[in-house]
XYZ file of C-alpha atoms in Angstrom:
460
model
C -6.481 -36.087 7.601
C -9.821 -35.429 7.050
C -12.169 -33.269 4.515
C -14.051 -30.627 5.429
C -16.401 -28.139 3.614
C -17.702 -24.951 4.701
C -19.866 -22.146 2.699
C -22.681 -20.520 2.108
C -25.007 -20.957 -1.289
C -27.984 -18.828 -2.572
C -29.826 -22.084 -0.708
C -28.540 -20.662 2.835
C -27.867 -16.779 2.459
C -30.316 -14.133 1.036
C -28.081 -11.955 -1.601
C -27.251 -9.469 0.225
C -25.043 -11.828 2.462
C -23.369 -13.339 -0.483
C -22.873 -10.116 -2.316
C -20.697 -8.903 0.953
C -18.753 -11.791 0.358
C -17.813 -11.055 -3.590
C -16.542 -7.530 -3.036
C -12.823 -8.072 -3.118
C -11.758 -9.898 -6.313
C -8.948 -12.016 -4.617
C -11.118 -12.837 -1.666
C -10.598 -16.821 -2.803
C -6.666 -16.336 -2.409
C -7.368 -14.495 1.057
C -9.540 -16.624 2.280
C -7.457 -19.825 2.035
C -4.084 -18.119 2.715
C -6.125 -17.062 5.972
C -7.105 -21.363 6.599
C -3.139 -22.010 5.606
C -1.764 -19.660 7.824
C -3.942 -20.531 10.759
C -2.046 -24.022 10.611
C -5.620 -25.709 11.118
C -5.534 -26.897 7.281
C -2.770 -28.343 5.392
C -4.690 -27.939 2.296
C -7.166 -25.699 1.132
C -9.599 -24.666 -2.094
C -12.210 -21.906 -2.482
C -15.192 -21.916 -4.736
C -16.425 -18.898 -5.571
C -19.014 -18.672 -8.464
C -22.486 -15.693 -8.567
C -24.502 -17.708 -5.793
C -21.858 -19.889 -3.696
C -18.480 -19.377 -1.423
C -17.128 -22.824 -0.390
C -13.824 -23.754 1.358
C -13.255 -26.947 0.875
C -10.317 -28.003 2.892
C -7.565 -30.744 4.427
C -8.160 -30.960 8.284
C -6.308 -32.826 11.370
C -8.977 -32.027 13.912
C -12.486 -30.724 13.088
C -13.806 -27.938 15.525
C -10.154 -26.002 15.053
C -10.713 -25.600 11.164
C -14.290 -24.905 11.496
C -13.056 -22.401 13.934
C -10.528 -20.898 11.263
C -12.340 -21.112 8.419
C -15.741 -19.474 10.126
C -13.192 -16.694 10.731
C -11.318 -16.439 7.177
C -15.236 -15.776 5.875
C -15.997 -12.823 8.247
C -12.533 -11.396 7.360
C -13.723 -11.861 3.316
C -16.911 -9.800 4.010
C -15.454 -7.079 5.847
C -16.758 -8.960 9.700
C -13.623 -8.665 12.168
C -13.339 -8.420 15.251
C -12.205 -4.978 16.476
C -9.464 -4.457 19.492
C -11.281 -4.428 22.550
C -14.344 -5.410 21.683
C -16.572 -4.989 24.672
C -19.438 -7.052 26.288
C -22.930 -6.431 24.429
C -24.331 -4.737 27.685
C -21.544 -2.683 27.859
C -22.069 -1.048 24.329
C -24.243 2.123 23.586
C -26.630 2.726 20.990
C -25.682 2.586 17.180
C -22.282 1.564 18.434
C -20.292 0.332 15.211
C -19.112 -2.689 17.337
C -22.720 -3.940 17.665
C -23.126 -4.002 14.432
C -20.424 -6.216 13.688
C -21.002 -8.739 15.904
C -24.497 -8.955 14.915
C -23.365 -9.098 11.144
C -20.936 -11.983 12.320
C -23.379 -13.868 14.365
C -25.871 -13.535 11.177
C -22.875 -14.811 9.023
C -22.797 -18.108 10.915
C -26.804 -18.304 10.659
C -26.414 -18.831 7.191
C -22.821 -21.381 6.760
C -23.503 -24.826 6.158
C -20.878 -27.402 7.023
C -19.545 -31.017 5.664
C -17.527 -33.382 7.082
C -15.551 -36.120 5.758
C -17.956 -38.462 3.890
C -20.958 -36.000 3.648
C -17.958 -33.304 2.301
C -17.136 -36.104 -0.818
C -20.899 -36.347 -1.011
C -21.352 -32.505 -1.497
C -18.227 -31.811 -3.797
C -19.734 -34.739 -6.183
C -23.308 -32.839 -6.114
C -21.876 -29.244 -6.980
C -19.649 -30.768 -9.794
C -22.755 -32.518 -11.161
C -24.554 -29.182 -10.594
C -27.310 -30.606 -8.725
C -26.784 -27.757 -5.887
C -26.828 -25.252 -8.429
C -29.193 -22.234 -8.871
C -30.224 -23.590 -12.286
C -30.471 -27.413 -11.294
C -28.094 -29.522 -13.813
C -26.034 -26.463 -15.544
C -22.422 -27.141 -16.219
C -20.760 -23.788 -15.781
C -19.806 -24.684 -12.211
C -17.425 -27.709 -13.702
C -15.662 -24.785 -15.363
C -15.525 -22.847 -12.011
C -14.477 -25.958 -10.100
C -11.711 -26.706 -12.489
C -10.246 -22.932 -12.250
C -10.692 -22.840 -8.816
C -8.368 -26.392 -8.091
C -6.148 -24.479 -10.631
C -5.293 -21.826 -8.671
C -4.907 -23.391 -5.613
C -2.673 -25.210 -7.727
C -0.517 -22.308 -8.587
C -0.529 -20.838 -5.558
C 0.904 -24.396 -4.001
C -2.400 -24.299 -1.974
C -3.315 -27.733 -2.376
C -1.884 -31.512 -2.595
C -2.968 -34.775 -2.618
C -6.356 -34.754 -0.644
C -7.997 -32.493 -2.499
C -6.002 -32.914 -6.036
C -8.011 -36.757 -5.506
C -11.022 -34.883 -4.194
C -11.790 -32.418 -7.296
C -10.127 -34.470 -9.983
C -12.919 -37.103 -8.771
C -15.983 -34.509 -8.674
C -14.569 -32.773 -11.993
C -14.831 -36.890 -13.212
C -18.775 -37.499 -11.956
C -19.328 -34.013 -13.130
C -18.771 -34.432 -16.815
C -20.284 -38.263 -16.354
C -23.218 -36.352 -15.786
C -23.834 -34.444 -18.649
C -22.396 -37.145 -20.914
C -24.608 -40.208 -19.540
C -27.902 -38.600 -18.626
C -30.020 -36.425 -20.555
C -30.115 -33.642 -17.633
C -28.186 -31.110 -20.548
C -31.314 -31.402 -22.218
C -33.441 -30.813 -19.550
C -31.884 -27.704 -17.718
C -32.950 -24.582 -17.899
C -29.959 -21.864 -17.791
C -30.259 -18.382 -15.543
C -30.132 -16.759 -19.075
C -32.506 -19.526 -20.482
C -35.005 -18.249 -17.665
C -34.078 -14.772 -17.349
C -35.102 -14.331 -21.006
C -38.022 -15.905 -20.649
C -39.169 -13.835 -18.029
C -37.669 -10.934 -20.652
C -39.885 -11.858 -23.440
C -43.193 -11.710 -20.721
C -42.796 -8.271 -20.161
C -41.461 -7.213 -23.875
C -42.952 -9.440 -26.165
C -41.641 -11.300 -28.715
C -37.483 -10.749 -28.504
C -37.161 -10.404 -32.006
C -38.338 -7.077 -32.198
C -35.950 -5.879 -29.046
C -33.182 -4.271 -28.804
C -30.506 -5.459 -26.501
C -27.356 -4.819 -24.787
C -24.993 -7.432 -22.654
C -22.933 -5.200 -20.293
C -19.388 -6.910 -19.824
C -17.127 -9.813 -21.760
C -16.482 -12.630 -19.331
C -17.559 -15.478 -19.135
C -21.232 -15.067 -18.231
C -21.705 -12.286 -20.613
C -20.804 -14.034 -23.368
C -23.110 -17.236 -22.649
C -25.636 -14.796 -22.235
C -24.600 -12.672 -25.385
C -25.209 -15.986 -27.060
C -28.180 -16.984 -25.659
C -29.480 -13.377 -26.842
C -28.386 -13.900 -30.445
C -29.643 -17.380 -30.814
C -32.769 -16.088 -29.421
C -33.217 -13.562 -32.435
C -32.737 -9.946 -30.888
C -33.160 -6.994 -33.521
C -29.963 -5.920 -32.525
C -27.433 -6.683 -30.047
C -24.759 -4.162 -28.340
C -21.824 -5.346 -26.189
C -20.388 -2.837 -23.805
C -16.918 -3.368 -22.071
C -14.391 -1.589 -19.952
C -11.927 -3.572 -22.492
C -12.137 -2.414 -25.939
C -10.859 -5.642 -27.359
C -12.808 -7.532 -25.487
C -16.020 -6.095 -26.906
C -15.393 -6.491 -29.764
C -14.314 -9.836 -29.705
C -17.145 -10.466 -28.422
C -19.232 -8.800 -30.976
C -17.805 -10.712 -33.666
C -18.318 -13.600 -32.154
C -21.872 -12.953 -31.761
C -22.810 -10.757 -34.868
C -22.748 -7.637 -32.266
C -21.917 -4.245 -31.764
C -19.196 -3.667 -29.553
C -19.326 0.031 -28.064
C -17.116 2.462 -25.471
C -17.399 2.228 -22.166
C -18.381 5.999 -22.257
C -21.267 5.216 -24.338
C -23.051 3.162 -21.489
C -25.821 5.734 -20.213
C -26.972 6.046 -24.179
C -26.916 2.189 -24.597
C -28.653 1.836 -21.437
C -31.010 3.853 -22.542
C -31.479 3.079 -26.231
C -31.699 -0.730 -25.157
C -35.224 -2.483 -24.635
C -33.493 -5.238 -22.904
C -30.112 -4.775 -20.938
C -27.813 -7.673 -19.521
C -24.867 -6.973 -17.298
C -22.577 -8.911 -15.789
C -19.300 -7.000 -15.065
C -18.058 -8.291 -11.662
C -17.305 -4.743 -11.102
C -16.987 -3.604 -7.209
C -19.878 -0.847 -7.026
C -23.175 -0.403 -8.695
C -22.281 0.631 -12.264
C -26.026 1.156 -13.462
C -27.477 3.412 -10.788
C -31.429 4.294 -9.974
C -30.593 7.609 -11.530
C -28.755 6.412 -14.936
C -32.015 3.975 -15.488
C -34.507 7.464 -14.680
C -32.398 9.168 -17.139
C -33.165 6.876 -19.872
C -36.797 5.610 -19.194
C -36.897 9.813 -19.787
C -35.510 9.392 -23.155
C -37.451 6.168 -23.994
C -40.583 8.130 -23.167
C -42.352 5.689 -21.034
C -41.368 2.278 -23.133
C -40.928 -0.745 -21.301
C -37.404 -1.757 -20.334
C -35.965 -5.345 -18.991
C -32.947 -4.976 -17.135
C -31.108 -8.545 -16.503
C -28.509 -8.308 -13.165
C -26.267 -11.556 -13.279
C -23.569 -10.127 -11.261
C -22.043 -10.701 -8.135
C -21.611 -8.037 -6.746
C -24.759 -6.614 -8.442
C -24.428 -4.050 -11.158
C -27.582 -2.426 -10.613
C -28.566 -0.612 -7.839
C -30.907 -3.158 -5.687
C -34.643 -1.314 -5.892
C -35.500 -1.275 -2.338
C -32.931 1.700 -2.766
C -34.270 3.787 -5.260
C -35.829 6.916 -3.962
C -38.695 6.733 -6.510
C -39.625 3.948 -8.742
C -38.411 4.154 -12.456
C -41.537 3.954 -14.763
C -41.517 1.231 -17.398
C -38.024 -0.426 -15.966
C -38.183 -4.302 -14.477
C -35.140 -5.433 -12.959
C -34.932 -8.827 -12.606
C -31.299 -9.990 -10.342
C -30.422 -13.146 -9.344
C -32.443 -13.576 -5.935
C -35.339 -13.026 -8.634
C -34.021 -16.114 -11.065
C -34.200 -18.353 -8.007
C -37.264 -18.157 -7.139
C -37.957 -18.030 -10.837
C -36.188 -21.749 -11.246
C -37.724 -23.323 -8.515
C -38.855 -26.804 -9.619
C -37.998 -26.431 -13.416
C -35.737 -29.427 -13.159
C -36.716 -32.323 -14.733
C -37.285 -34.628 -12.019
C -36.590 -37.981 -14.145
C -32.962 -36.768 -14.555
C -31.849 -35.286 -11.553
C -33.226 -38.800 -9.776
C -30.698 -40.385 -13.071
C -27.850 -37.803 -11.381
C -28.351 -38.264 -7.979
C -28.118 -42.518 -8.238
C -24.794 -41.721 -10.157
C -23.624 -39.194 -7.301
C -24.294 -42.233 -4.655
C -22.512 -45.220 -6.876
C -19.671 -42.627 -7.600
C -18.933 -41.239 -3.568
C -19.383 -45.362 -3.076
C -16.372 -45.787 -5.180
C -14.587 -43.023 -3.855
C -14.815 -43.714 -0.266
C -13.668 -47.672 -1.149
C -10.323 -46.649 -2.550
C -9.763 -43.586 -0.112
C -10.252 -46.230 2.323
C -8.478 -49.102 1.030
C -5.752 -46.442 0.477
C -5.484 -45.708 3.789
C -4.110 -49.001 5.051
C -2.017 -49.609 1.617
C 1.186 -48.079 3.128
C 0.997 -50.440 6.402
C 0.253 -53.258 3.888
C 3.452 -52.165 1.687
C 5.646 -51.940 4.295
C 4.569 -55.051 5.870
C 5.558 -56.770 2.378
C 8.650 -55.100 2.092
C 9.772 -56.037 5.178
C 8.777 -59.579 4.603
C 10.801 -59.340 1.383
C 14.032 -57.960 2.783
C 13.866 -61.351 5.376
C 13.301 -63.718 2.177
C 16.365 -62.112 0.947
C 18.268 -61.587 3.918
C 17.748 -65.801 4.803
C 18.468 -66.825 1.163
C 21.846 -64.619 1.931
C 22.416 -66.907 4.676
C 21.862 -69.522 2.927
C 24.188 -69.005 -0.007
C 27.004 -68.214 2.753
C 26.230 -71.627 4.212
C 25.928 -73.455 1.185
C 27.786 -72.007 -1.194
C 27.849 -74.767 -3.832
C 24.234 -75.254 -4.064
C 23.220 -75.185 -7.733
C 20.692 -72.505 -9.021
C 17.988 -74.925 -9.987
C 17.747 -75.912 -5.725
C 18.295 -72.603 -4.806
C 15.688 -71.444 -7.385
C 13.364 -74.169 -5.589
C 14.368 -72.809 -2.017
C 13.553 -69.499 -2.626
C 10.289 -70.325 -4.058
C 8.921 -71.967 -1.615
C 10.270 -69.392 1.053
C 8.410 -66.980 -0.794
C 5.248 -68.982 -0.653
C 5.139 -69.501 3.088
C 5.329 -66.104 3.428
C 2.833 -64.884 0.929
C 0.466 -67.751 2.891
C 1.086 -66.092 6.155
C 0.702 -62.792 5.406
C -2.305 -63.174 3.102
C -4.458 -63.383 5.754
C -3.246 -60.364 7.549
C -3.867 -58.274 4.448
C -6.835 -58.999 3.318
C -8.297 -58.529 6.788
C -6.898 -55.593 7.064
C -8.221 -53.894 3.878
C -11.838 -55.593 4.860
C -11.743 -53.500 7.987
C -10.427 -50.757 6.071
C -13.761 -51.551 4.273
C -15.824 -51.085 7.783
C -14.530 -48.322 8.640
C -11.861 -49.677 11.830
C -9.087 -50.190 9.427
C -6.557 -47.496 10.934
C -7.117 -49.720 14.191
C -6.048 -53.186 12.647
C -3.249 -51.531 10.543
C -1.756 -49.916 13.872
C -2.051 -53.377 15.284
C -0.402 -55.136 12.486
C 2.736 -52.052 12.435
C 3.042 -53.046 16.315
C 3.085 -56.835 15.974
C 5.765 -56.587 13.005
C 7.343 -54.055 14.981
C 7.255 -51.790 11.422
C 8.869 -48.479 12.059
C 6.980 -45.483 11.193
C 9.515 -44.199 8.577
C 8.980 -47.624 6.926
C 5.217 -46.201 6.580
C 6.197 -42.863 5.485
C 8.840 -43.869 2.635
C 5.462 -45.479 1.032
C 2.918 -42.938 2.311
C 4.623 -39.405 2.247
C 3.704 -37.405 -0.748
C 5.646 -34.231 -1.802
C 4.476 -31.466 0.339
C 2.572 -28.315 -1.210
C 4.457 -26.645 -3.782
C 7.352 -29.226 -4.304
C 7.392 -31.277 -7.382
């Protein structure tokens, strides 16, 4: 089996593209229940955070699961085939079929694909959050863990990829615990406040609101707080959750039927819902830059699908309103990381996919090299059998001596065997020396397997 990563990352797709791709909230379920079912994958995990979709999967043959997996994604963003789908040449004008193949075809424009080593290589570099949006940032080793969770749950996964993120989720928090790159990150709240403050002045005299009480809206309720806001509102389709909220961050939580008048009454607005649909519309903002009566307004979008309707949509600008979304924050980010300590990251990345490829490799001739040793100790015991039946008085201090020295002719003869074998292993042609050493001690596959097999997906 072999690893294989496919996706797409605000590095690759503009947002629009990604934002088709975060419409339905179980699209990481559907998407590798798709790969699953297509029998291309045995195993199979999605990542799905604001500015990346990554399936990260199990393979026996490459260009079958890229196949499958290039197919799950259109399905996830709405990109199927039709019945009948007819030649290009063959379609009219404005026909809806055209349009879907061209949004497929632009799908695979922007999918990025790792293989085997390079795939280790990547899931090392997300974990560490090196790949991120804001270069270094540690959410993603939350979103990483929940995702292998899931797949977990669901029975989606076993052990390839168990090894796989457990490792990453390892280098990840190695990261942030032995190199300053915490310290050195700036967060997509960090820098979307900044950019705030530009336009509004100091944030101590603003009022603000943080739309939404997961888990982004409450790091960037926090960050808001800790920055000094006048005031600070927290808005959630939840009650409870507001509120909770609130407390936490010496807020005040209101109704979800309030949001036009905190939307308006606000000097700086956050949101961050994960709502399907734009739930702060051209018009709603036009409504209350009316009632603000010209006063300048930041609105924050940190959602995924957006929350606020994009502005190359608006009929008419909105006077006074800057919306700043996360295709904005990018380019906002670009080279803020402190170069010192990504270089720090990136050496421990290398040293730690080192590692890993050693013992996935070494590991992958340890069940020839078990059963070869097994089978070497069932003939010790099978000939000191023998040997009792043929000598039957022989005292326990001979035997003792006889079996000893059995045992050490074999462990000379086989020593060399096995620690070829692993050096191969080492150079990548182990598979072909342990396949030679399971013909010339004519070991029997199910001797393999018994030391090999894991439970399969699901089964304790």
């Amino acid at each position: 089996m072999s690893l294989l990563v496919i996706g797409l990352s605000h590095h690759t797709a503009p947002l629009s593209v990604l934002e088709a791709l975060s419409e339905r909230p179980d699209r990481a379920e559907a998407i590798a229940s798709s790969v699953l079912g297509s029998a291309t994958a045995t195993e199979a995990v999605v990542l799905s955070t604001c500015n990346r979709l990554e399936v990260y999967a199990s393979v026996p043959a490459f260009h079958p699961a890229v196949a499958a997996i290039g197919e799950a994604l259109a399905l996830a963003a709405g990109i199927e085939e039709p019945e009948g789908l007819r030649e290009p040449a063959e379609l009219p004008p404005g026909d809806p079929a055209d349009a879907l193949a061209a949004r497929a075809e632009a799908l695979a424009d922007h999918l990025y694909v790792r293989y085997d080593d390079a795939a280790v290589a990547h899931a090392f570099t997300v974990a560490c959050g090196l790949d991120s949006m804001a270069v270094g940032e540690a959410q993603v080793l939350g979103q990483m863990r929940d995702a292998l969770a899931g797949a977990q749950h669901r029975g989606q996964v076993g052990e390839i990829l168990n090894a796989l993120f457990q490792g990453a989720l390892r280098v990840g928090k190695r990261a942030h615990t032995d190199t300053d790159i915490d310290q050195h990150s700036v967060s997509l709240v960090q820098i979307a406040l900044e950019e705030a403050a530009a336009v509004l002045g100091p944030l101590e005299h603003t009022a603000a609101a943080v739309i939404g009480a997961g888990g982004m809206s409450g790091l960037a309720a926090a960050t808001a707080a800790r920055a000094g806001v006048r005031s600070l509102t927290i808005v959630n389709r939840t009650p409870e959750r507001a509120e909770r909220l609130a407390e936490d961050t010496s807020g005040t939580p209101r109704p979800w039927s309030d949001l036009g008048d905190v939307v308006a009454e606000s000097d700086l607005v956050i949101t961050c819902t994960g709502a399907v649909g734009h739930i702060i519309t051209a018009d709603l903002l036009a409504a209350g830059a009316t009632r603000r009566g010209g006063r300048r307004q930041v609105v924050i979008d940190l959602a995924l699908p957006r929350d606020v309707e994009p502005v190359e949509t608006w009929h008419v600008p909105v006077p006074g309103v800057t919306l700043i979304d996360l295709q904005a924050l990018g380019l906002l980010l670009e080279g803020r990381a402190d170069t010192t300590q990504v270089v720090r990251v990136q050496d421990l990345v290398t040293g730690e996919v080192a590692d890993y490829l050693t013992r996935r490799m070494e590991k992958s001739v340890a069940p020839t090299v078990a059963a070869l040793r097994a089978r070497a100790a069932d003939l010790v015991a099978s000939e000191m059998d023998r040997l009792d039946q043929r000598l039957p008085g022989l005292d326990e201090t001979t035997r003792a001596e006889v079996g000893l020295a059995v045992h050490r002719i074999v462990e000379k003869l086989l020593h060399t065997p096995t620690k070829r074998v692993k050096e191969f292993a080492m150079e990548g042609s182990g598979d072909d020396y342990a396949a030679a050493l399971r013909e010339l001690f004519d070991l029997e596959p199910k001797d393999v397997a018994n030391v090999s097999t894991p439970p399969k997906r699901g089964q304790s």
